[in-house]
PDB file of C-alpha atoms in Angstrom:
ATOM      1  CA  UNK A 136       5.640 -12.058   1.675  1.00 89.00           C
ATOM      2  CA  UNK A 137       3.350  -8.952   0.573  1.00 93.00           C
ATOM      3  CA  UNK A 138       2.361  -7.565  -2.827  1.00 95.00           C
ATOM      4  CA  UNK A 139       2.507  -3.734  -2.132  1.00 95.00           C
ATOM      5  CA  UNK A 140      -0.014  -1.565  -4.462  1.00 94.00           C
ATOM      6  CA  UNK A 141       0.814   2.028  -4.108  1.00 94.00           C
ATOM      7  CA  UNK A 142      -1.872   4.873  -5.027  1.00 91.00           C
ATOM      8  CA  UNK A 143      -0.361   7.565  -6.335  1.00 91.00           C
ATOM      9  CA  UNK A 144      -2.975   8.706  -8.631  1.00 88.00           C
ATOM     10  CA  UNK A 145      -3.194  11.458  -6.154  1.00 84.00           C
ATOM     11  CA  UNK A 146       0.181  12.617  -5.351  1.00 84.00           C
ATOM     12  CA  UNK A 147       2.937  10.815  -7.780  1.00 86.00           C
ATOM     13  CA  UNK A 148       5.107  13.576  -6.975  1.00 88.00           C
ATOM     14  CA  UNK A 149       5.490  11.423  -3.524  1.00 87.00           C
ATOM     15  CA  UNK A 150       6.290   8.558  -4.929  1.00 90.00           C
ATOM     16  CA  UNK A 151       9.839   7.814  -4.685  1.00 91.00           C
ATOM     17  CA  UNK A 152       9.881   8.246  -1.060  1.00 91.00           C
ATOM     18  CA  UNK A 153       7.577   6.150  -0.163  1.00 92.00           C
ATOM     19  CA  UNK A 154       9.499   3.342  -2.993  1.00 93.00           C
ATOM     20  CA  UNK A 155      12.965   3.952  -1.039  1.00 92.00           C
ATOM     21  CA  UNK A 156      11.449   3.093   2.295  1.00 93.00           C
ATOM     22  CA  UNK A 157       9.821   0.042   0.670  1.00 94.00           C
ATOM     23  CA  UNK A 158      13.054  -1.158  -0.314  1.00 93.00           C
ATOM     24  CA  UNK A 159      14.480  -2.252   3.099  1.00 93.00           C
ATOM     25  CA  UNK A 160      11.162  -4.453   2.856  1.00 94.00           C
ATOM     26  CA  UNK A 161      12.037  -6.261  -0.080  1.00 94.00           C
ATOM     27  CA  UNK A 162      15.983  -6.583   1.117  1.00 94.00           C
ATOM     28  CA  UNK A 163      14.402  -7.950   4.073  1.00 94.00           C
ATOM     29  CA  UNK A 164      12.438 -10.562   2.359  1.00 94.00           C
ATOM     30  CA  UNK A 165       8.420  -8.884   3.307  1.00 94.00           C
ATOM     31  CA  UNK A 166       7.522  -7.025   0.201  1.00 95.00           C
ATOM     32  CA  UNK A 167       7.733 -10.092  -2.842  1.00 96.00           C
ATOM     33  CA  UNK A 168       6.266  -7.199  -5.424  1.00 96.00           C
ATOM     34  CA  UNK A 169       5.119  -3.353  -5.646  1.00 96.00           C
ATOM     35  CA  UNK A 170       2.686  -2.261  -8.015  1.00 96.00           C
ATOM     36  CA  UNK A 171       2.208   1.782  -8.787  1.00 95.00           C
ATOM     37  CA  UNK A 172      -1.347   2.737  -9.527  1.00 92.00           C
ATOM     38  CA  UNK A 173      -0.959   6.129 -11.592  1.00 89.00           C
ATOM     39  CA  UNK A 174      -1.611   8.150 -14.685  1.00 85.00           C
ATOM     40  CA  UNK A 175       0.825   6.446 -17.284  1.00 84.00           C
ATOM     41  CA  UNK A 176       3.539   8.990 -18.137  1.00 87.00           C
ATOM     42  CA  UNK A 177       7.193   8.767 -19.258  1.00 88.00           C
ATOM     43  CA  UNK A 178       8.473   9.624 -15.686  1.00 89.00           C
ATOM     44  CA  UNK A 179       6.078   6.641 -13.776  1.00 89.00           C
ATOM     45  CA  UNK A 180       7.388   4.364 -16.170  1.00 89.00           C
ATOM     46  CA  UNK A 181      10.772   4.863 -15.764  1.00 90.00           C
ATOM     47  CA  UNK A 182      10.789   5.461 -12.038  1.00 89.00           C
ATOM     48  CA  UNK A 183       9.368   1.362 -11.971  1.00 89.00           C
ATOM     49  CA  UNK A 184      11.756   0.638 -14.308  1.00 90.00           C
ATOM     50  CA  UNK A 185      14.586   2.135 -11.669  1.00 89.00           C
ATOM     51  CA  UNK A 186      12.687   0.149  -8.401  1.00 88.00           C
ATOM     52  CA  UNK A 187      11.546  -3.027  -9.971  1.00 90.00           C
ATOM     53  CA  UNK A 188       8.025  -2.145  -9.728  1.00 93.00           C
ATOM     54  CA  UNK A 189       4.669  -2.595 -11.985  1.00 94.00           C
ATOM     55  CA  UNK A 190       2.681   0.197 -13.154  1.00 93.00           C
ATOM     56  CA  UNK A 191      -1.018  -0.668 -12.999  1.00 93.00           C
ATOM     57  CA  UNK A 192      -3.988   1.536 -14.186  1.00 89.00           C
ATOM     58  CA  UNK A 193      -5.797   0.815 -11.042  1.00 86.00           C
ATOM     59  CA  UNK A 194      -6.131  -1.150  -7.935  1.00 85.00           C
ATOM     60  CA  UNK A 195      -8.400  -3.831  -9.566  1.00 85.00           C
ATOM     61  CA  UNK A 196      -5.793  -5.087 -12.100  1.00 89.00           C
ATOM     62  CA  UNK A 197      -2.668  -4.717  -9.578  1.00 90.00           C
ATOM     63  CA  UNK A 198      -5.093  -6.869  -7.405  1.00 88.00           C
ATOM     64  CA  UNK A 199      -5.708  -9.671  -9.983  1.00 89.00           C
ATOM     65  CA  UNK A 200      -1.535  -9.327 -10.832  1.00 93.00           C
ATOM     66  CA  UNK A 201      -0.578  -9.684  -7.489  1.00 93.00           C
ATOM     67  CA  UNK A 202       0.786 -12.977  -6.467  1.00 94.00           C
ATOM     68  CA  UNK A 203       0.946 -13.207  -2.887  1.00 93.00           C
ATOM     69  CA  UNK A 204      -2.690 -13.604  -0.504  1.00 90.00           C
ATOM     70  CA  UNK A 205      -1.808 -10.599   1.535  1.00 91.00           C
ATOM     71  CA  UNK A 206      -1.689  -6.962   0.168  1.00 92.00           C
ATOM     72  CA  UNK A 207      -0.480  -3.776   1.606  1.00 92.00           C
ATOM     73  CA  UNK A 208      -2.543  -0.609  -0.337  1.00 90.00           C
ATOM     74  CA  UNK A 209      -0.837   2.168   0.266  1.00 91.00           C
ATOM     75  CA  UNK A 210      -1.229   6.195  -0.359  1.00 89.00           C
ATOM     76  CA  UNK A 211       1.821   7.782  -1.688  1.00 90.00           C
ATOM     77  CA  UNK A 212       1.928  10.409   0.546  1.00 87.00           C
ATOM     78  CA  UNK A 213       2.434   7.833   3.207  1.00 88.00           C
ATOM     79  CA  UNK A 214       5.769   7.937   5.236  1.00 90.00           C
ATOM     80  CA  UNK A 215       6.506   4.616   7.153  1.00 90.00           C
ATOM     81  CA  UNK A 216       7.608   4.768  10.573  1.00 88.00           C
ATOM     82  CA  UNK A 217      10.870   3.065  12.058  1.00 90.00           C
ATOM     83  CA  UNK A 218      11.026   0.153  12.603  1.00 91.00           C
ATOM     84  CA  UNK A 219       7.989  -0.988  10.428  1.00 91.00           C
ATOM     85  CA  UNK A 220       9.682  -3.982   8.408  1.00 93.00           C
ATOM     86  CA  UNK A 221       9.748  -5.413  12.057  1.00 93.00           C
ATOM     87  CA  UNK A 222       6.099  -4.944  13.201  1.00 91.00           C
ATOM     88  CA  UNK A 223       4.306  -5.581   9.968  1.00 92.00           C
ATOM     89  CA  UNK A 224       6.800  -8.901   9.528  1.00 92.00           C
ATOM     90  CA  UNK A 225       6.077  -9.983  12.937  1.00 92.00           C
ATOM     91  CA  UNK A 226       1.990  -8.895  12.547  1.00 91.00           C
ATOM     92  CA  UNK A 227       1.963 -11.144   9.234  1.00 90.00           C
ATOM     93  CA  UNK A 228       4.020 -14.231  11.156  1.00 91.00           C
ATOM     94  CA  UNK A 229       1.676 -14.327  13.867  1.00 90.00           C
ATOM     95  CA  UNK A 230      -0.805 -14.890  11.707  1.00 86.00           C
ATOM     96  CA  UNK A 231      -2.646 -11.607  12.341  1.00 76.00           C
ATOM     97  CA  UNK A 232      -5.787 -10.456  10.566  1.00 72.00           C
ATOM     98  CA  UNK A 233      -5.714  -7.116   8.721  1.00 78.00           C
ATOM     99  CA  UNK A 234      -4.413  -3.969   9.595  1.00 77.00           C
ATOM    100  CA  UNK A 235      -4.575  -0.557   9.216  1.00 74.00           C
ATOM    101  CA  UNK A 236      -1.346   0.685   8.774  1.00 78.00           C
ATOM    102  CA  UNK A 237      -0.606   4.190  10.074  1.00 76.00           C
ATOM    103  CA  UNK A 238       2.037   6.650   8.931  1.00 77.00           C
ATOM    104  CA  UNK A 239       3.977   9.382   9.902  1.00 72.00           C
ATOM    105  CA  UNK A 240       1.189  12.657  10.627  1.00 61.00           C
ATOM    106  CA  UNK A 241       2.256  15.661   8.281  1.00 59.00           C
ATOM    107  CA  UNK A 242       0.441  19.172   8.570  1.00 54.00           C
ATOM    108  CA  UNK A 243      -1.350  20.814  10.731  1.00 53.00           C
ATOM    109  CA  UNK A 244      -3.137  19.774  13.708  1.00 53.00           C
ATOM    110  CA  UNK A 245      -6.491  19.044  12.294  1.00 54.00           C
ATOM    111  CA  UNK A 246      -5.351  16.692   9.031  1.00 55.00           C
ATOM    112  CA  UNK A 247      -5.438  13.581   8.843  1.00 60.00           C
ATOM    113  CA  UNK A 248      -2.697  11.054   9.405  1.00 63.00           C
ATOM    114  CA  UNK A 249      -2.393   8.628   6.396  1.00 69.00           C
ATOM    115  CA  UNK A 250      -3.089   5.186   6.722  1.00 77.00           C
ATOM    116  CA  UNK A 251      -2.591   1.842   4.425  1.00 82.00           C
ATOM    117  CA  UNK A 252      -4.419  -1.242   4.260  1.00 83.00           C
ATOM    118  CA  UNK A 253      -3.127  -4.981   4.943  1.00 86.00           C
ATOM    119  CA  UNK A 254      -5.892  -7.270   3.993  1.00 82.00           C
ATOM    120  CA  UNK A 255      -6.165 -10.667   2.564  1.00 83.00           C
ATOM    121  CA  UNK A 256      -6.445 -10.328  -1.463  1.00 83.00           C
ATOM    122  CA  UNK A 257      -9.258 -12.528  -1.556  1.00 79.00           C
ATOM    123  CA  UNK A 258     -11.376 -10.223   0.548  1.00 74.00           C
ATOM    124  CA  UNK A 259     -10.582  -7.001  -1.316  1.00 71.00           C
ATOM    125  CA  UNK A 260     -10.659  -8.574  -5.171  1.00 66.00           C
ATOM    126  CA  UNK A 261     -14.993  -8.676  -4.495  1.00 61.00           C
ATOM    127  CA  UNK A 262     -15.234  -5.280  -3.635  1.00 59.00           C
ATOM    128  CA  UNK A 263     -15.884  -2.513  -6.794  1.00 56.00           C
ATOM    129  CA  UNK A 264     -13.437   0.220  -7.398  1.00 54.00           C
ATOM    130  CA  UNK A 265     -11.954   0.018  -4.433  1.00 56.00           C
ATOM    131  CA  UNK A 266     -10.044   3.220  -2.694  1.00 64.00           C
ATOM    132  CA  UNK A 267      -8.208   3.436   0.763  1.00 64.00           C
ATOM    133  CA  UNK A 268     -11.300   4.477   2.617  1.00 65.00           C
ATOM    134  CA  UNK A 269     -13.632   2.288   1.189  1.00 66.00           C
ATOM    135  CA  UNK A 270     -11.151  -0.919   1.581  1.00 66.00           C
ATOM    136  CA  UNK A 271     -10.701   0.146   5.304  1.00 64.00           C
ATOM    137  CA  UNK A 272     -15.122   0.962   5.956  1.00 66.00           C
ATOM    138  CA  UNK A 273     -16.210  -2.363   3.725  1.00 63.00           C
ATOM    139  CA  UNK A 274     -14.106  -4.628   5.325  1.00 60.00           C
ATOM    140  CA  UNK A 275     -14.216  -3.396   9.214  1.00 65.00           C
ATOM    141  CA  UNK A 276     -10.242  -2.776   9.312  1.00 57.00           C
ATOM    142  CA  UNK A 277      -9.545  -1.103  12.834  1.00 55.00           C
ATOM    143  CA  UNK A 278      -6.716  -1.587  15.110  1.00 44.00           C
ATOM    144  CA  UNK A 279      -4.146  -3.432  15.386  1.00 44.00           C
ATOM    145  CA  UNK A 280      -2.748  -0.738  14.045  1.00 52.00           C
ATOM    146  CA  UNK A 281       0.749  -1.559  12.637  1.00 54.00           C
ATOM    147  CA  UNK A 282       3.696   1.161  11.753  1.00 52.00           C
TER     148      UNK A 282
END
C-alpha cells in the first residue's frame, strides 16, 4: 500500500479531480492514505474532510506522517491514465524501484506533461524542501515510467 502526498500548493483548484481518481486506488486496496499539501483554507479543509484525506503544510511533515515505505508525490494538476491502479499495483508487487509516474499531457504542444514520483520514503525524508523536480533530479528517477 502507498501514502499519496498531493501538491496542490500550486493549483488547489485541481484538486478534487485528481482525489476522485485516487479513490478507485484506495477501493482497490493501493493507496492506504492521501495527504494534501496546500495553503490552509476553509474549502481544503473540508474537501479532506469529504475524501478522508490529511492536510499537511508541506511535503516534509506529510513525509514524516506517512505510514507506509513507499510514497506517490503527486502535482494536482495531474490526470491519471486508465488503467493506472493496475500498472502502479503490479510495478509495486514486483518489487520495482521508483518511478516516475506520467499523466495525461494537457496544452499545447510545447508544455510539459506532468509527472509524479514513487520513491521509497526513506530516500526522500533526507532530502531538504523537497519539490517534484528536485525529488525526481536528486534521486535519479527515470523510466519505468508507470501510468
Amino acid at each position: 500500500m502507498l501514502s499519496v502526498i498531493v501538491d496542490a500548493r500550486q493549483d488547489p483548484d485541481a484538486l478534487p479531480a485528481l482525489l476522485a481518481q485516487l479513490t478507485r486506488g484506495a477501493v482497490e486496496g493501493l493507496v492506504r492514505e492521501v495527504f494534501i499539501v496546500a495553503p490552509h483554507s476553509e474549502t481544503i479543509v473540508a474537501l479532506c474532510e469529504d475524501m478522508g484525506a490529511e492536510a499537511a503544510d508541506g511535503i516534509e511533515p506529510a513525509l514524516a506522517w506517512a505510514k507506509s515505505d513507499l510514497v506517490l508525490v503527486l502535482p494536482a494538476a495531474l490526470r491519471l491514465r486508465d488503467g493506472w491502479v493496475e500498472a502502479l499495483g503490479a510495478h509495486v508487487a514486483a518489487g520495482g524501484p521508483g518511478a516516475v509516474v506520467v499523466g495525461l499531457v494537457r496544452g499545447g504542444l510545447f508544455s510539459s506533461a506532468p509527472f509524479g514520483v514513487l520513491v521509497e520514503r526513506a530516500r526522500v525524508v533526507s532530502l531538504q524542501e523537497p519539490d517534484l523536480d528536485r525529488l525526481r533530479r536528486k534521486l535519479g528517477l527515470r523510466p519505468p515510467r508507470i501510468g
